[in-house]
Amino acid sequence: MSTRLNRRDVVRAFPIVLMGSALGGLGRFLAGCSEEDPGGPIRGSGTTPYAPVPPTDQDEYVAPNGAPPTNAGDAPPTLPVQTWEARARQLEEEQARLYGPVFTRAAPGSMAGKENSHEPQVTKLEEGGYKKVVILVAHVMGKNGLDAGAYDAGADSGVRDASADADAARSDAGMDAAPPAVDAGSLPVHYITTMYLRAMVGGKDTVVGLWEFASTDPAPPSVKFTLPPGITEVVAYEWCTLHGLWKANPLAI
Ligand SMILES: [Fe+2]
């Protein structure tokens, strides 16, 4: 067989080369359009399967909407409340075991970037002759904070039962949602389980209010505590099932 191309072969091949070149150019054009798309990846579209990502602060943030806080009680509690002390200690020990110091806006540690949705927002007021404190956390409730369509029902129902939450959450029976590594197949329900206040009472650091939320409670969660007399400063805490224990700066009363 001759290795030399004769004129007839060149004529036959020319349209094929031309078509290949044109298709290649079209492919490069389309690829160029995709690379320059400022919108970034589109989750769950095209032929690429949905790729789960850890929640971001923006995913979790729920702006305050003016809804009244849950009222933890019109009268001050009789202190100490041993179930509160035990629960707070449990959360603080779990935080130390998993992450280290309690997260704050100034020192968010491994949760940097999640300050807006996790730092407790604390305000004080007077009502009915008592000093009171409201804690609000601008955070989702009962979700995973990921793509809602991909995760809402499936992941939630597999880990915690919403109806059981309401019964169990306020029982102080114990923490049932230790933060795991983020795994699309086993994410716990993502919500704020607990808010509490610490203050010095009779020279001792004491839990002066604690509230357990259900995952079905509205977002953003908030609660109003009535303070015992004589308290001059409080520190608010909250526990997120995925992002641990956060506290606010001390608030003078
Ligand atoms: Fe969270």
PDB file of C-alpha atoms and ligand atoms in Angstrom:
ATOM      1  CA  MET A   1       0.000   0.000   0.000  1.00  0.00           C
ATOM      2  CA  SER A   2       1.300   3.400  -0.917  1.00  0.00           C
ATOM      3  CA  THR A   3       1.926   5.830   1.963  1.00  0.00           C
ATOM      4  CA  ARG A   4       1.666   8.818  -0.310  1.00  0.00           C
ATOM      5  CA  LEU A   5      -1.614  10.722  -0.446  1.00  0.00           C
ATOM      6  CA  ASN A   6      -2.881  11.288  -3.923  1.00  0.00           C
ATOM      7  CA  ARG A   7      -4.992  14.289  -4.883  1.00  0.00           C
ATOM      8  CA  ARG A   8      -8.246  12.290  -4.727  1.00  0.00           C
ATOM      9  CA  ASP A   9      -7.593  11.304  -1.076  1.00  0.00           C
ATOM     10  CA  VAL A  10      -6.959  14.922  -0.129  1.00  0.00           C
ATOM     11  CA  VAL A  11     -10.182  16.033  -1.782  1.00  0.00           C
ATOM     12  CA  ARG A  12     -12.133  13.294   0.020  1.00  0.00           C
ATOM     13  CA  ALA A  13     -10.613  14.132   3.429  1.00  0.00           C
ATOM     14  CA  PHE A  14     -10.988  17.888   3.234  1.00  0.00           C
ATOM     15  CA  PRO A  15     -14.707  18.112   4.181  1.00  0.00           C
ATOM     16  CA  ILE A  16     -14.148  15.740   7.124  1.00  0.00           C
ATOM     17  CA  VAL A  17     -11.268  17.853   8.441  1.00  0.00           C
ATOM     18  CA  LEU A  18     -13.316  20.982   7.953  1.00  0.00           C
ATOM     19  CA  MET A  19     -16.277  19.534   9.884  1.00  0.00           C
ATOM     20  CA  GLY A  20     -14.010  18.337  12.707  1.00  0.00           C
ATOM     21  CA  SER A  21     -12.447  21.738  13.007  1.00  0.00           C
ATOM     22  CA  ALA A  22     -15.835  23.407  13.108  1.00  0.00           C
ATOM     23  CA  LEU A  23     -17.125  21.047  15.798  1.00  0.00           C
ATOM     24  CA  GLY A  24     -13.957  21.553  17.825  1.00  0.00           C
ATOM     25  CA  GLY A  25     -14.391  25.289  17.632  1.00  0.00           C
ATOM     26  CA  LEU A  26     -18.012  24.991  18.733  1.00  0.00           C
ATOM     27  CA  GLY A  27     -16.938  22.839  21.688  1.00  0.00           C
ATOM     28  CA  ARG A  28     -14.312  25.369  22.755  1.00  0.00           C
ATOM     29  CA  PHE A  29     -16.902  28.149  22.447  1.00  0.00           C
ATOM     30  CA  LEU A  30     -19.361  26.325  24.666  1.00  0.00           C
ATOM     31  CA  ALA A  31     -16.638  25.431  27.181  1.00  0.00           C
ATOM     32  CA  GLY A  32     -15.560  29.041  27.258  1.00  0.00           C
ATOM     33  CA  CYS A  33     -19.112  30.137  28.034  1.00  0.00           C
ATOM     34  CA  SER A  34     -19.285  27.684  30.903  1.00  0.00           C
ATOM     35  CA  GLU A  35     -15.977  28.713  32.423  1.00  0.00           C
ATOM     36  CA  GLU A  36     -16.911  32.370  32.353  1.00  0.00           C
ATOM     37  CA  ASP A  37     -20.291  31.802  34.043  1.00  0.00           C
ATOM     38  CA  PRO A  38     -20.168  34.065  37.111  1.00  0.00           C
ATOM     39  CA  GLY A  39     -22.968  32.143  38.755  1.00  0.00           C
ATOM     40  CA  GLY A  40     -20.744  29.255  39.819  1.00  0.00           C
ATOM     41  CA  PRO A  41     -21.799  25.611  39.973  1.00  0.00           C
ATOM     42  CA  ILE A  42     -25.472  24.802  39.882  1.00  0.00           C
ATOM     43  CA  ARG A  43     -26.325  22.178  42.441  1.00  0.00           C
ATOM     44  CA  GLY A  44     -28.106  19.092  41.252  1.00  0.00           C
ATOM     45  CA  SER A  45     -28.238  20.083  37.605  1.00  0.00           C
ATOM     46  CA  GLY A  46     -26.866  18.600  34.453  1.00  0.00           C
ATOM     47  CA  THR A  47     -25.122  15.292  34.512  1.00  0.00           C
ATOM     48  CA  THR A  48     -23.096  15.965  37.673  1.00  0.00           C
ATOM     49  CA  PRO A  49     -24.761  14.462  40.749  1.00  0.00           C
ATOM     50  CA  TYR A  50     -25.559  16.772  43.613  1.00  0.00           C
ATOM     51  CA  ALA A  51     -22.419  17.271  45.648  1.00  0.00           C
ATOM     52  CA  PRO A  52     -23.212  17.886  49.348  1.00  0.00           C
ATOM     53  CA  VAL A  53     -21.314  20.679  51.029  1.00  0.00           C
ATOM     54  CA  PRO A  54     -21.168  21.648  54.697  1.00  0.00           C
ATOM     55  CA  PRO A  55     -23.628  24.354  55.701  1.00  0.00           C
ATOM     56  CA  THR A  56     -22.368  27.899  55.493  1.00  0.00           C
ATOM     57  CA  ASP A  57     -23.306  30.815  57.699  1.00  0.00           C
ATOM     58  CA  GLN A  58     -25.521  32.122  54.943  1.00  0.00           C
ATOM     59  CA  ASP A  59     -27.339  28.794  54.612  1.00  0.00           C
ATOM     60  CA  GLU A  60     -28.141  28.757  58.313  1.00  0.00           C
ATOM     61  CA  TYR A  61     -28.955  32.385  58.937  1.00  0.00           C
ATOM     62  CA  VAL A  62     -32.572  33.312  59.611  1.00  0.00           C
ATOM     63  CA  ALA A  63     -33.074  37.026  60.161  1.00  0.00           C
ATOM     64  CA  PRO A  64     -35.026  38.140  63.239  1.00  0.00           C
ATOM     65  CA  ASN A  65     -38.643  38.712  62.206  1.00  0.00           C
ATOM     66  CA  GLY A  66     -40.111  40.383  65.263  1.00  0.00           C
ATOM     67  CA  ALA A  67     -41.952  37.282  66.467  1.00  0.00           C
ATOM     68  CA  PRO A  68     -42.357  37.239  70.262  1.00  0.00           C
ATOM     69  CA  PRO A  69     -39.895  35.024  72.116  1.00  0.00           C
ATOM     70  CA  THR A  70     -40.917  31.916  73.983  1.00  0.00           C
ATOM     71  CA  ASN A  71     -41.667  32.900  77.558  1.00  0.00           C
ATOM     72  CA  ALA A  72     -39.668  30.720  79.934  1.00  0.00           C
ATOM     73  CA  GLY A  73     -41.626  31.984  82.931  1.00  0.00           C
ATOM     74  CA  ASP A  74     -43.181  35.114  84.385  1.00  0.00           C
ATOM     75  CA  ALA A  75     -41.557  34.628  87.782  1.00  0.00           C
ATOM     76  CA  PRO A  76     -37.885  34.124  88.631  1.00  0.00           C
ATOM     77  CA  PRO A  77     -36.731  30.535  89.147  1.00  0.00           C
ATOM     78  CA  THR A  78     -35.662  29.164  92.503  1.00  0.00           C
ATOM     79  CA  LEU A  79     -31.970  28.508  92.204  1.00  0.00           C
ATOM     80  CA  PRO A  80     -30.054  26.351  91.766  1.00  0.00           C
ATOM     81  CA  VAL A  81     -31.968  24.144  89.344  1.00  0.00           C
ATOM     82  CA  GLN A  82     -30.021  20.909  89.277  1.00  0.00           C
ATOM     83  CA  THR A  83     -31.297  19.755  85.879  1.00  0.00           C
ATOM     84  CA  TRP A  84     -30.145  23.044  84.388  1.00  0.00           C
ATOM     85  CA  GLU A  85     -26.754  22.757  86.021  1.00  0.00           C
ATOM     86  CA  ALA A  86     -26.350  19.209  84.719  1.00  0.00           C
ATOM     87  CA  ARG A  87     -27.454  20.074  81.205  1.00  0.00           C
ATOM     88  CA  ALA A  88     -25.172  23.105  80.933  1.00  0.00           C
ATOM     89  CA  ARG A  89     -22.266  21.100  82.299  1.00  0.00           C
ATOM     90  CA  GLN A  90     -22.998  18.336  79.800  1.00  0.00           C
ATOM     91  CA  LEU A  91     -22.961  20.735  76.856  1.00  0.00           C
ATOM     92  CA  GLU A  92     -19.813  22.460  78.064  1.00  0.00           C
ATOM     93  CA  GLU A  93     -18.012  19.153  78.544  1.00  0.00           C
ATOM     94  CA  GLU A  94     -19.100  18.009  75.096  1.00  0.00           C
ATOM     95  CA  GLN A  95     -17.828  21.250  73.610  1.00  0.00           C
ATOM     96  CA  ALA A  96     -14.467  20.808  75.339  1.00  0.00           C
ATOM     97  CA  ARG A  97     -14.224  17.214  74.175  1.00  0.00           C
ATOM     98  CA  LEU A  98     -15.115  17.941  70.563  1.00  0.00           C
ATOM     99  CA  TYR A  99     -13.791  21.407  69.889  1.00  0.00           C
ATOM    100  CA  GLY A 100     -12.095  23.097  72.829  1.00  0.00           C
ATOM    101  CA  PRO A 101     -13.165  26.484  74.192  1.00  0.00           C
ATOM    102  CA  VAL A 102     -16.736  27.705  73.770  1.00  0.00           C
ATOM    103  CA  PHE A 103     -17.064  29.528  70.453  1.00  0.00           C
ATOM    104  CA  THR A 104     -17.465  33.303  70.420  1.00  0.00           C
ATOM    105  CA  ARG A 105     -17.601  35.904  67.689  1.00  0.00           C
ATOM    106  CA  ALA A 106     -14.062  36.924  68.576  1.00  0.00           C
ATOM    107  CA  ALA A 107     -12.820  33.324  68.779  1.00  0.00           C
ATOM    108  CA  PRO A 108     -14.960  31.111  66.539  1.00  0.00           C
ATOM    109  CA  GLY A 109     -12.221  28.497  66.189  1.00  0.00           C
ATOM    110  CA  SER A 110     -13.071  25.787  63.675  1.00  0.00           C
ATOM    111  CA  MET A 111     -16.487  27.396  63.125  1.00  0.00           C
ATOM    112  CA  ALA A 112     -15.118  30.639  61.739  1.00  0.00           C
ATOM    113  CA  GLY A 113     -17.584  32.084  59.258  1.00  0.00           C
ATOM    114  CA  LYS A 114     -20.622  30.968  61.249  1.00  0.00           C
ATOM    115  CA  GLU A 115     -20.730  33.829  63.704  1.00  0.00           C
ATOM    116  CA  ASN A 116     -23.847  35.550  62.372  1.00  0.00           C
ATOM    117  CA  SER A 117     -26.020  32.466  62.622  1.00  0.00           C
ATOM    118  CA  HIS A 118     -24.674  31.188  65.953  1.00  0.00           C
ATOM    119  CA  GLU A 119     -23.656  34.007  68.266  1.00  0.00           C
ATOM    120  CA  PRO A 120     -26.506  34.557  70.764  1.00  0.00           C
ATOM    121  CA  GLN A 121     -28.089  37.979  70.486  1.00  0.00           C
ATOM    122  CA  VAL A 122     -28.971  39.161  73.972  1.00  0.00           C
ATOM    123  CA  THR A 123     -31.237  42.021  75.028  1.00  0.00           C
ATOM    124  CA  LYS A 124     -32.552  43.079  78.405  1.00  0.00           C
ATOM    125  CA  LEU A 125     -35.837  44.594  79.495  1.00  0.00           C
ATOM    126  CA  GLU A 126     -38.006  45.160  82.533  1.00  0.00           C
ATOM    127  CA  GLU A 127     -41.473  43.708  82.720  1.00  0.00           C
ATOM    128  CA  GLY A 128     -43.883  42.991  85.535  1.00  0.00           C
ATOM    129  CA  GLY A 129     -41.428  44.355  88.048  1.00  0.00           C
ATOM    130  CA  TYR A 130     -38.701  41.927  87.018  1.00  0.00           C
ATOM    131  CA  LYS A 131     -35.555  42.231  84.979  1.00  0.00           C
ATOM    132  CA  LYS A 132     -35.658  39.945  81.982  1.00  0.00           C
ATOM    133  CA  VAL A 133     -33.323  38.811  79.228  1.00  0.00           C
ATOM    134  CA  VAL A 134     -34.167  37.675  75.707  1.00  0.00           C
ATOM    135  CA  ILE A 135     -31.798  35.424  73.777  1.00  0.00           C
ATOM    136  CA  LEU A 136     -32.214  35.069  70.026  1.00  0.00           C
ATOM    137  CA  VAL A 137     -30.113  32.947  67.676  1.00  0.00           C
ATOM    138  CA  ALA A 138     -30.533  33.786  63.973  1.00  0.00           C
ATOM    139  CA  HIS A 139     -30.465  30.143  62.941  1.00  0.00           C
ATOM    140  CA  VAL A 140     -32.594  27.606  61.079  1.00  0.00           C
ATOM    141  CA  MET A 141     -34.663  25.076  63.004  1.00  0.00           C
ATOM    142  CA  GLY A 142     -35.290  21.501  61.949  1.00  0.00           C
ATOM    143  CA  LYS A 143     -33.215  21.597  58.819  1.00  0.00           C
ATOM    144  CA  ASN A 144     -29.774  20.687  57.749  1.00  0.00           C
ATOM    145  CA  GLY A 145     -28.968  23.992  56.171  1.00  0.00           C
ATOM    146  CA  LEU A 146     -28.023  22.285  52.914  1.00  0.00           C
ATOM    147  CA  ASP A 147     -30.000  22.252  49.686  1.00  0.00           C
ATOM    148  CA  ALA A 148     -33.543  21.983  51.002  1.00  0.00           C
ATOM    149  CA  GLY A 149     -34.818  19.844  48.174  1.00  0.00           C
ATOM    150  CA  ALA A 150     -32.087  17.337  48.591  1.00  0.00           C
ATOM    151  CA  TYR A 151     -32.080  16.985  52.335  1.00  0.00           C
ATOM    152  CA  ASP A 152     -35.117  18.206  54.189  1.00  0.00           C
ATOM    153  CA  ALA A 153     -37.271  15.190  54.774  1.00  0.00           C
ATOM    154  CA  GLY A 154     -34.932  12.332  54.137  1.00  0.00           C
ATOM    155  CA  ALA A 155     -32.040  13.189  56.362  1.00  0.00           C
ATOM    156  CA  ASP A 156     -34.231  14.484  59.149  1.00  0.00           C
ATOM    157  CA  SER A 157     -36.498  11.519  59.444  1.00  0.00           C
ATOM    158  CA  GLY A 158     -33.629   9.109  59.497  1.00  0.00           C
ATOM    159  CA  VAL A 159     -31.972  10.613  62.513  1.00  0.00           C
ATOM    160  CA  ARG A 160     -34.540  12.152  64.790  1.00  0.00           C
ATOM    161  CA  ASP A 161     -38.241  11.926  64.906  1.00  0.00           C
ATOM    162  CA  ALA A 162     -39.857  15.348  65.099  1.00  0.00           C
ATOM    163  CA  SER A 163     -42.688  14.228  67.353  1.00  0.00           C
ATOM    164  CA  ALA A 164     -40.218  12.677  69.730  1.00  0.00           C
ATOM    165  CA  ASP A 165     -38.343  15.955  69.845  1.00  0.00           C
ATOM    166  CA  ALA A 166     -41.163  17.795  71.497  1.00  0.00           C
ATOM    167  CA  ASP A 167     -41.393  15.252  74.285  1.00  0.00           C
ATOM    168  CA  ALA A 168     -37.729  14.630  74.748  1.00  0.00           C
ATOM    169  CA  ALA A 169     -36.222  18.022  74.186  1.00  0.00           C
ATOM    170  CA  ARG A 170     -37.594  19.606  77.338  1.00  0.00           C
ATOM    171  CA  SER A 171     -37.031  16.585  79.503  1.00  0.00           C
ATOM    172  CA  ASP A 172     -33.395  17.375  80.242  1.00  0.00           C
ATOM    173  CA  ALA A 173     -32.845  13.719  79.618  1.00  0.00           C
ATOM    174  CA  GLY A 174     -29.564  14.384  77.953  1.00  0.00           C
ATOM    175  CA  MET A 175     -27.933  15.527  74.822  1.00  0.00           C
ATOM    176  CA  ASP A 176     -28.887  13.361  71.921  1.00  0.00           C
ATOM    177  CA  ALA A 177     -27.234  15.175  69.079  1.00  0.00           C
ATOM    178  CA  ALA A 178     -23.497  15.140  69.454  1.00  0.00           C
ATOM    179  CA  PRO A 179     -22.006  16.941  66.478  1.00  0.00           C
ATOM    180  CA  PRO A 180     -20.728  14.478  63.904  1.00  0.00           C
ATOM    181  CA  ALA A 181     -18.456  14.951  60.948  1.00  0.00           C
ATOM    182  CA  VAL A 182     -20.594  16.408  58.174  1.00  0.00           C
ATOM    183  CA  ASP A 183     -21.793  13.474  56.125  1.00  0.00           C
ATOM    184  CA  ALA A 184     -24.627  13.764  53.643  1.00  0.00           C
ATOM    185  CA  GLY A 185     -26.004  10.373  54.590  1.00  0.00           C
ATOM    186  CA  SER A 186     -26.190  10.877  58.327  1.00  0.00           C
ATOM    187  CA  LEU A 187     -26.657  14.552  59.082  1.00  0.00           C
ATOM    188  CA  PRO A 188     -28.624  15.086  62.282  1.00  0.00           C
ATOM    189  CA  VAL A 189     -31.467  17.530  62.334  1.00  0.00           C
ATOM    190  CA  HIS A 190     -29.858  20.932  62.311  1.00  0.00           C
ATOM    191  CA  TYR A 191     -31.261  23.232  64.954  1.00  0.00           C
ATOM    192  CA  ILE A 192     -30.627  25.035  68.217  1.00  0.00           C
ATOM    193  CA  THR A 193     -31.419  22.578  70.981  1.00  0.00           C
ATOM    194  CA  THR A 194     -30.716  24.701  74.037  1.00  0.00           C
ATOM    195  CA  MET A 195     -30.245  28.251  75.252  1.00  0.00           C
ATOM    196  CA  TYR A 196     -29.170  29.164  78.746  1.00  0.00           C
ATOM    197  CA  LEU A 197     -27.894  31.980  80.917  1.00  0.00           C
ATOM    198  CA  ARG A 198     -25.064  31.947  83.419  1.00  0.00           C
ATOM    199  CA  ALA A 199     -24.601  34.528  86.145  1.00  0.00           C
ATOM    200  CA  MET A 200     -22.880  34.896  89.478  1.00  0.00           C
ATOM    201  CA  VAL A 201     -25.329  34.128  92.265  1.00  0.00           C
ATOM    202  CA  GLY A 202     -24.061  34.255  95.826  1.00  0.00           C
ATOM    203  CA  GLY A 203     -20.511  34.179  94.511  1.00  0.00           C
ATOM    204  CA  LYS A 204     -21.106  31.060  92.439  1.00  0.00           C
ATOM    205  CA  ASP A 205     -21.374  30.708  88.663  1.00  0.00           C
ATOM    206  CA  THR A 206     -24.963  29.522  88.279  1.00  0.00           C
ATOM    207  CA  VAL A 207     -27.354  28.653  85.472  1.00  0.00           C
ATOM    208  CA  VAL A 208     -30.159  31.160  86.006  1.00  0.00           C
ATOM    209  CA  GLY A 209     -32.292  30.121  83.024  1.00  0.00           C
ATOM    210  CA  LEU A 210     -32.350  27.271  80.525  1.00  0.00           C
ATOM    211  CA  TRP A 211     -34.717  26.379  77.713  1.00  0.00           C
ATOM    212  CA  GLU A 212     -34.782  23.300  75.470  1.00  0.00           C
ATOM    213  CA  PHE A 213     -36.204  23.792  72.003  1.00  0.00           C
ATOM    214  CA  ALA A 214     -37.860  21.254  69.737  1.00  0.00           C
ATOM    215  CA  SER A 215     -36.585  21.004  66.186  1.00  0.00           C
ATOM    216  CA  THR A 216     -40.098  21.920  65.077  1.00  0.00           C
ATOM    217  CA  ASP A 217     -40.061  25.285  66.863  1.00  0.00           C
ATOM    218  CA  PRO A 218     -40.094  28.348  64.589  1.00  0.00           C
ATOM    219  CA  ALA A 219     -36.934  30.007  63.356  1.00  0.00           C
ATOM    220  CA  PRO A 220     -35.158  32.029  64.459  1.00  0.00           C
ATOM    221  CA  PRO A 221     -35.484  30.596  67.982  1.00  0.00           C
ATOM    222  CA  SER A 222     -35.690  32.971  70.917  1.00  0.00           C
ATOM    223  CA  VAL A 223     -36.595  32.777  74.580  1.00  0.00           C
ATOM    224  CA  LYS A 224     -37.266  35.258  77.380  1.00  0.00           C
ATOM    225  CA  PHE A 225     -36.005  34.564  80.891  1.00  0.00           C
ATOM    226  CA  THR A 226     -37.062  36.260  84.103  1.00  0.00           C
ATOM    227  CA  LEU A 227     -34.052  36.947  86.289  1.00  0.00           C
ATOM    228  CA  PRO A 228     -33.792  36.517  90.035  1.00  0.00           C
ATOM    229  CA  PRO A 229     -32.997  39.782  91.841  1.00  0.00           C
ATOM    230  CA  GLY A 230     -29.434  40.796  92.480  1.00  0.00           C
ATOM    231  CA  ILE A 231     -27.914  39.699  89.182  1.00  0.00           C
ATOM    232  CA  THR A 232     -25.563  42.242  87.679  1.00  0.00           C
ATOM    233  CA  GLU A 233     -24.288  40.427  84.598  1.00  0.00           C
ATOM    234  CA  VAL A 234     -25.352  37.451  82.446  1.00  0.00           C
ATOM    235  CA  VAL A 235     -23.690  35.385  79.749  1.00  0.00           C
ATOM    236  CA  ALA A 236     -25.915  33.708  77.134  1.00  0.00           C
ATOM    237  CA  TYR A 237     -25.131  30.317  75.598  1.00  0.00           C
ATOM    238  CA  GLU A 238     -26.633  28.221  72.814  1.00  0.00           C
ATOM    239  CA  TRP A 239     -26.023  24.756  71.448  1.00  0.00           C
ATOM    240  CA  CYS A 240     -26.290  23.897  67.734  1.00  0.00           C
ATOM    241  CA  THR A 241     -26.517  20.233  66.756  1.00  0.00           C
ATOM    242  CA  LEU A 242     -23.882  20.700  64.080  1.00  0.00           C
ATOM    243  CA  HIS A 243     -21.800  23.605  65.316  1.00  0.00           C
ATOM    244  CA  GLY A 244     -21.427  23.246  69.030  1.00  0.00           C
ATOM    245  CA  LEU A 245     -21.606  25.652  71.924  1.00  0.00           C
ATOM    246  CA  TRP A 246     -21.493  29.435  71.436  1.00  0.00           C
ATOM    247  CA  LYS A 247     -21.664  32.237  73.947  1.00  0.00           C
ATOM    248  CA  ALA A 248     -22.268  35.967  73.745  1.00  0.00           C
ATOM    249  CA  ASN A 249     -20.265  38.709  75.358  1.00  0.00           C
ATOM    250  CA  PRO A 250     -21.315  39.359  78.967  1.00  0.00           C
ATOM    251  CA  LEU A 251     -24.302  41.681  79.292  1.00  0.00           C
ATOM    252  CA  ALA A 252     -24.541  44.054  82.237  1.00  0.00           C
ATOM    253  CA  ILE A 253     -27.966  43.956  83.880  1.00  0.00           C
TER     254      ILE A 253
HETATM  255 FE    FE B   1     -25.575  25.481  63.047  1.00  0.00          FE
END
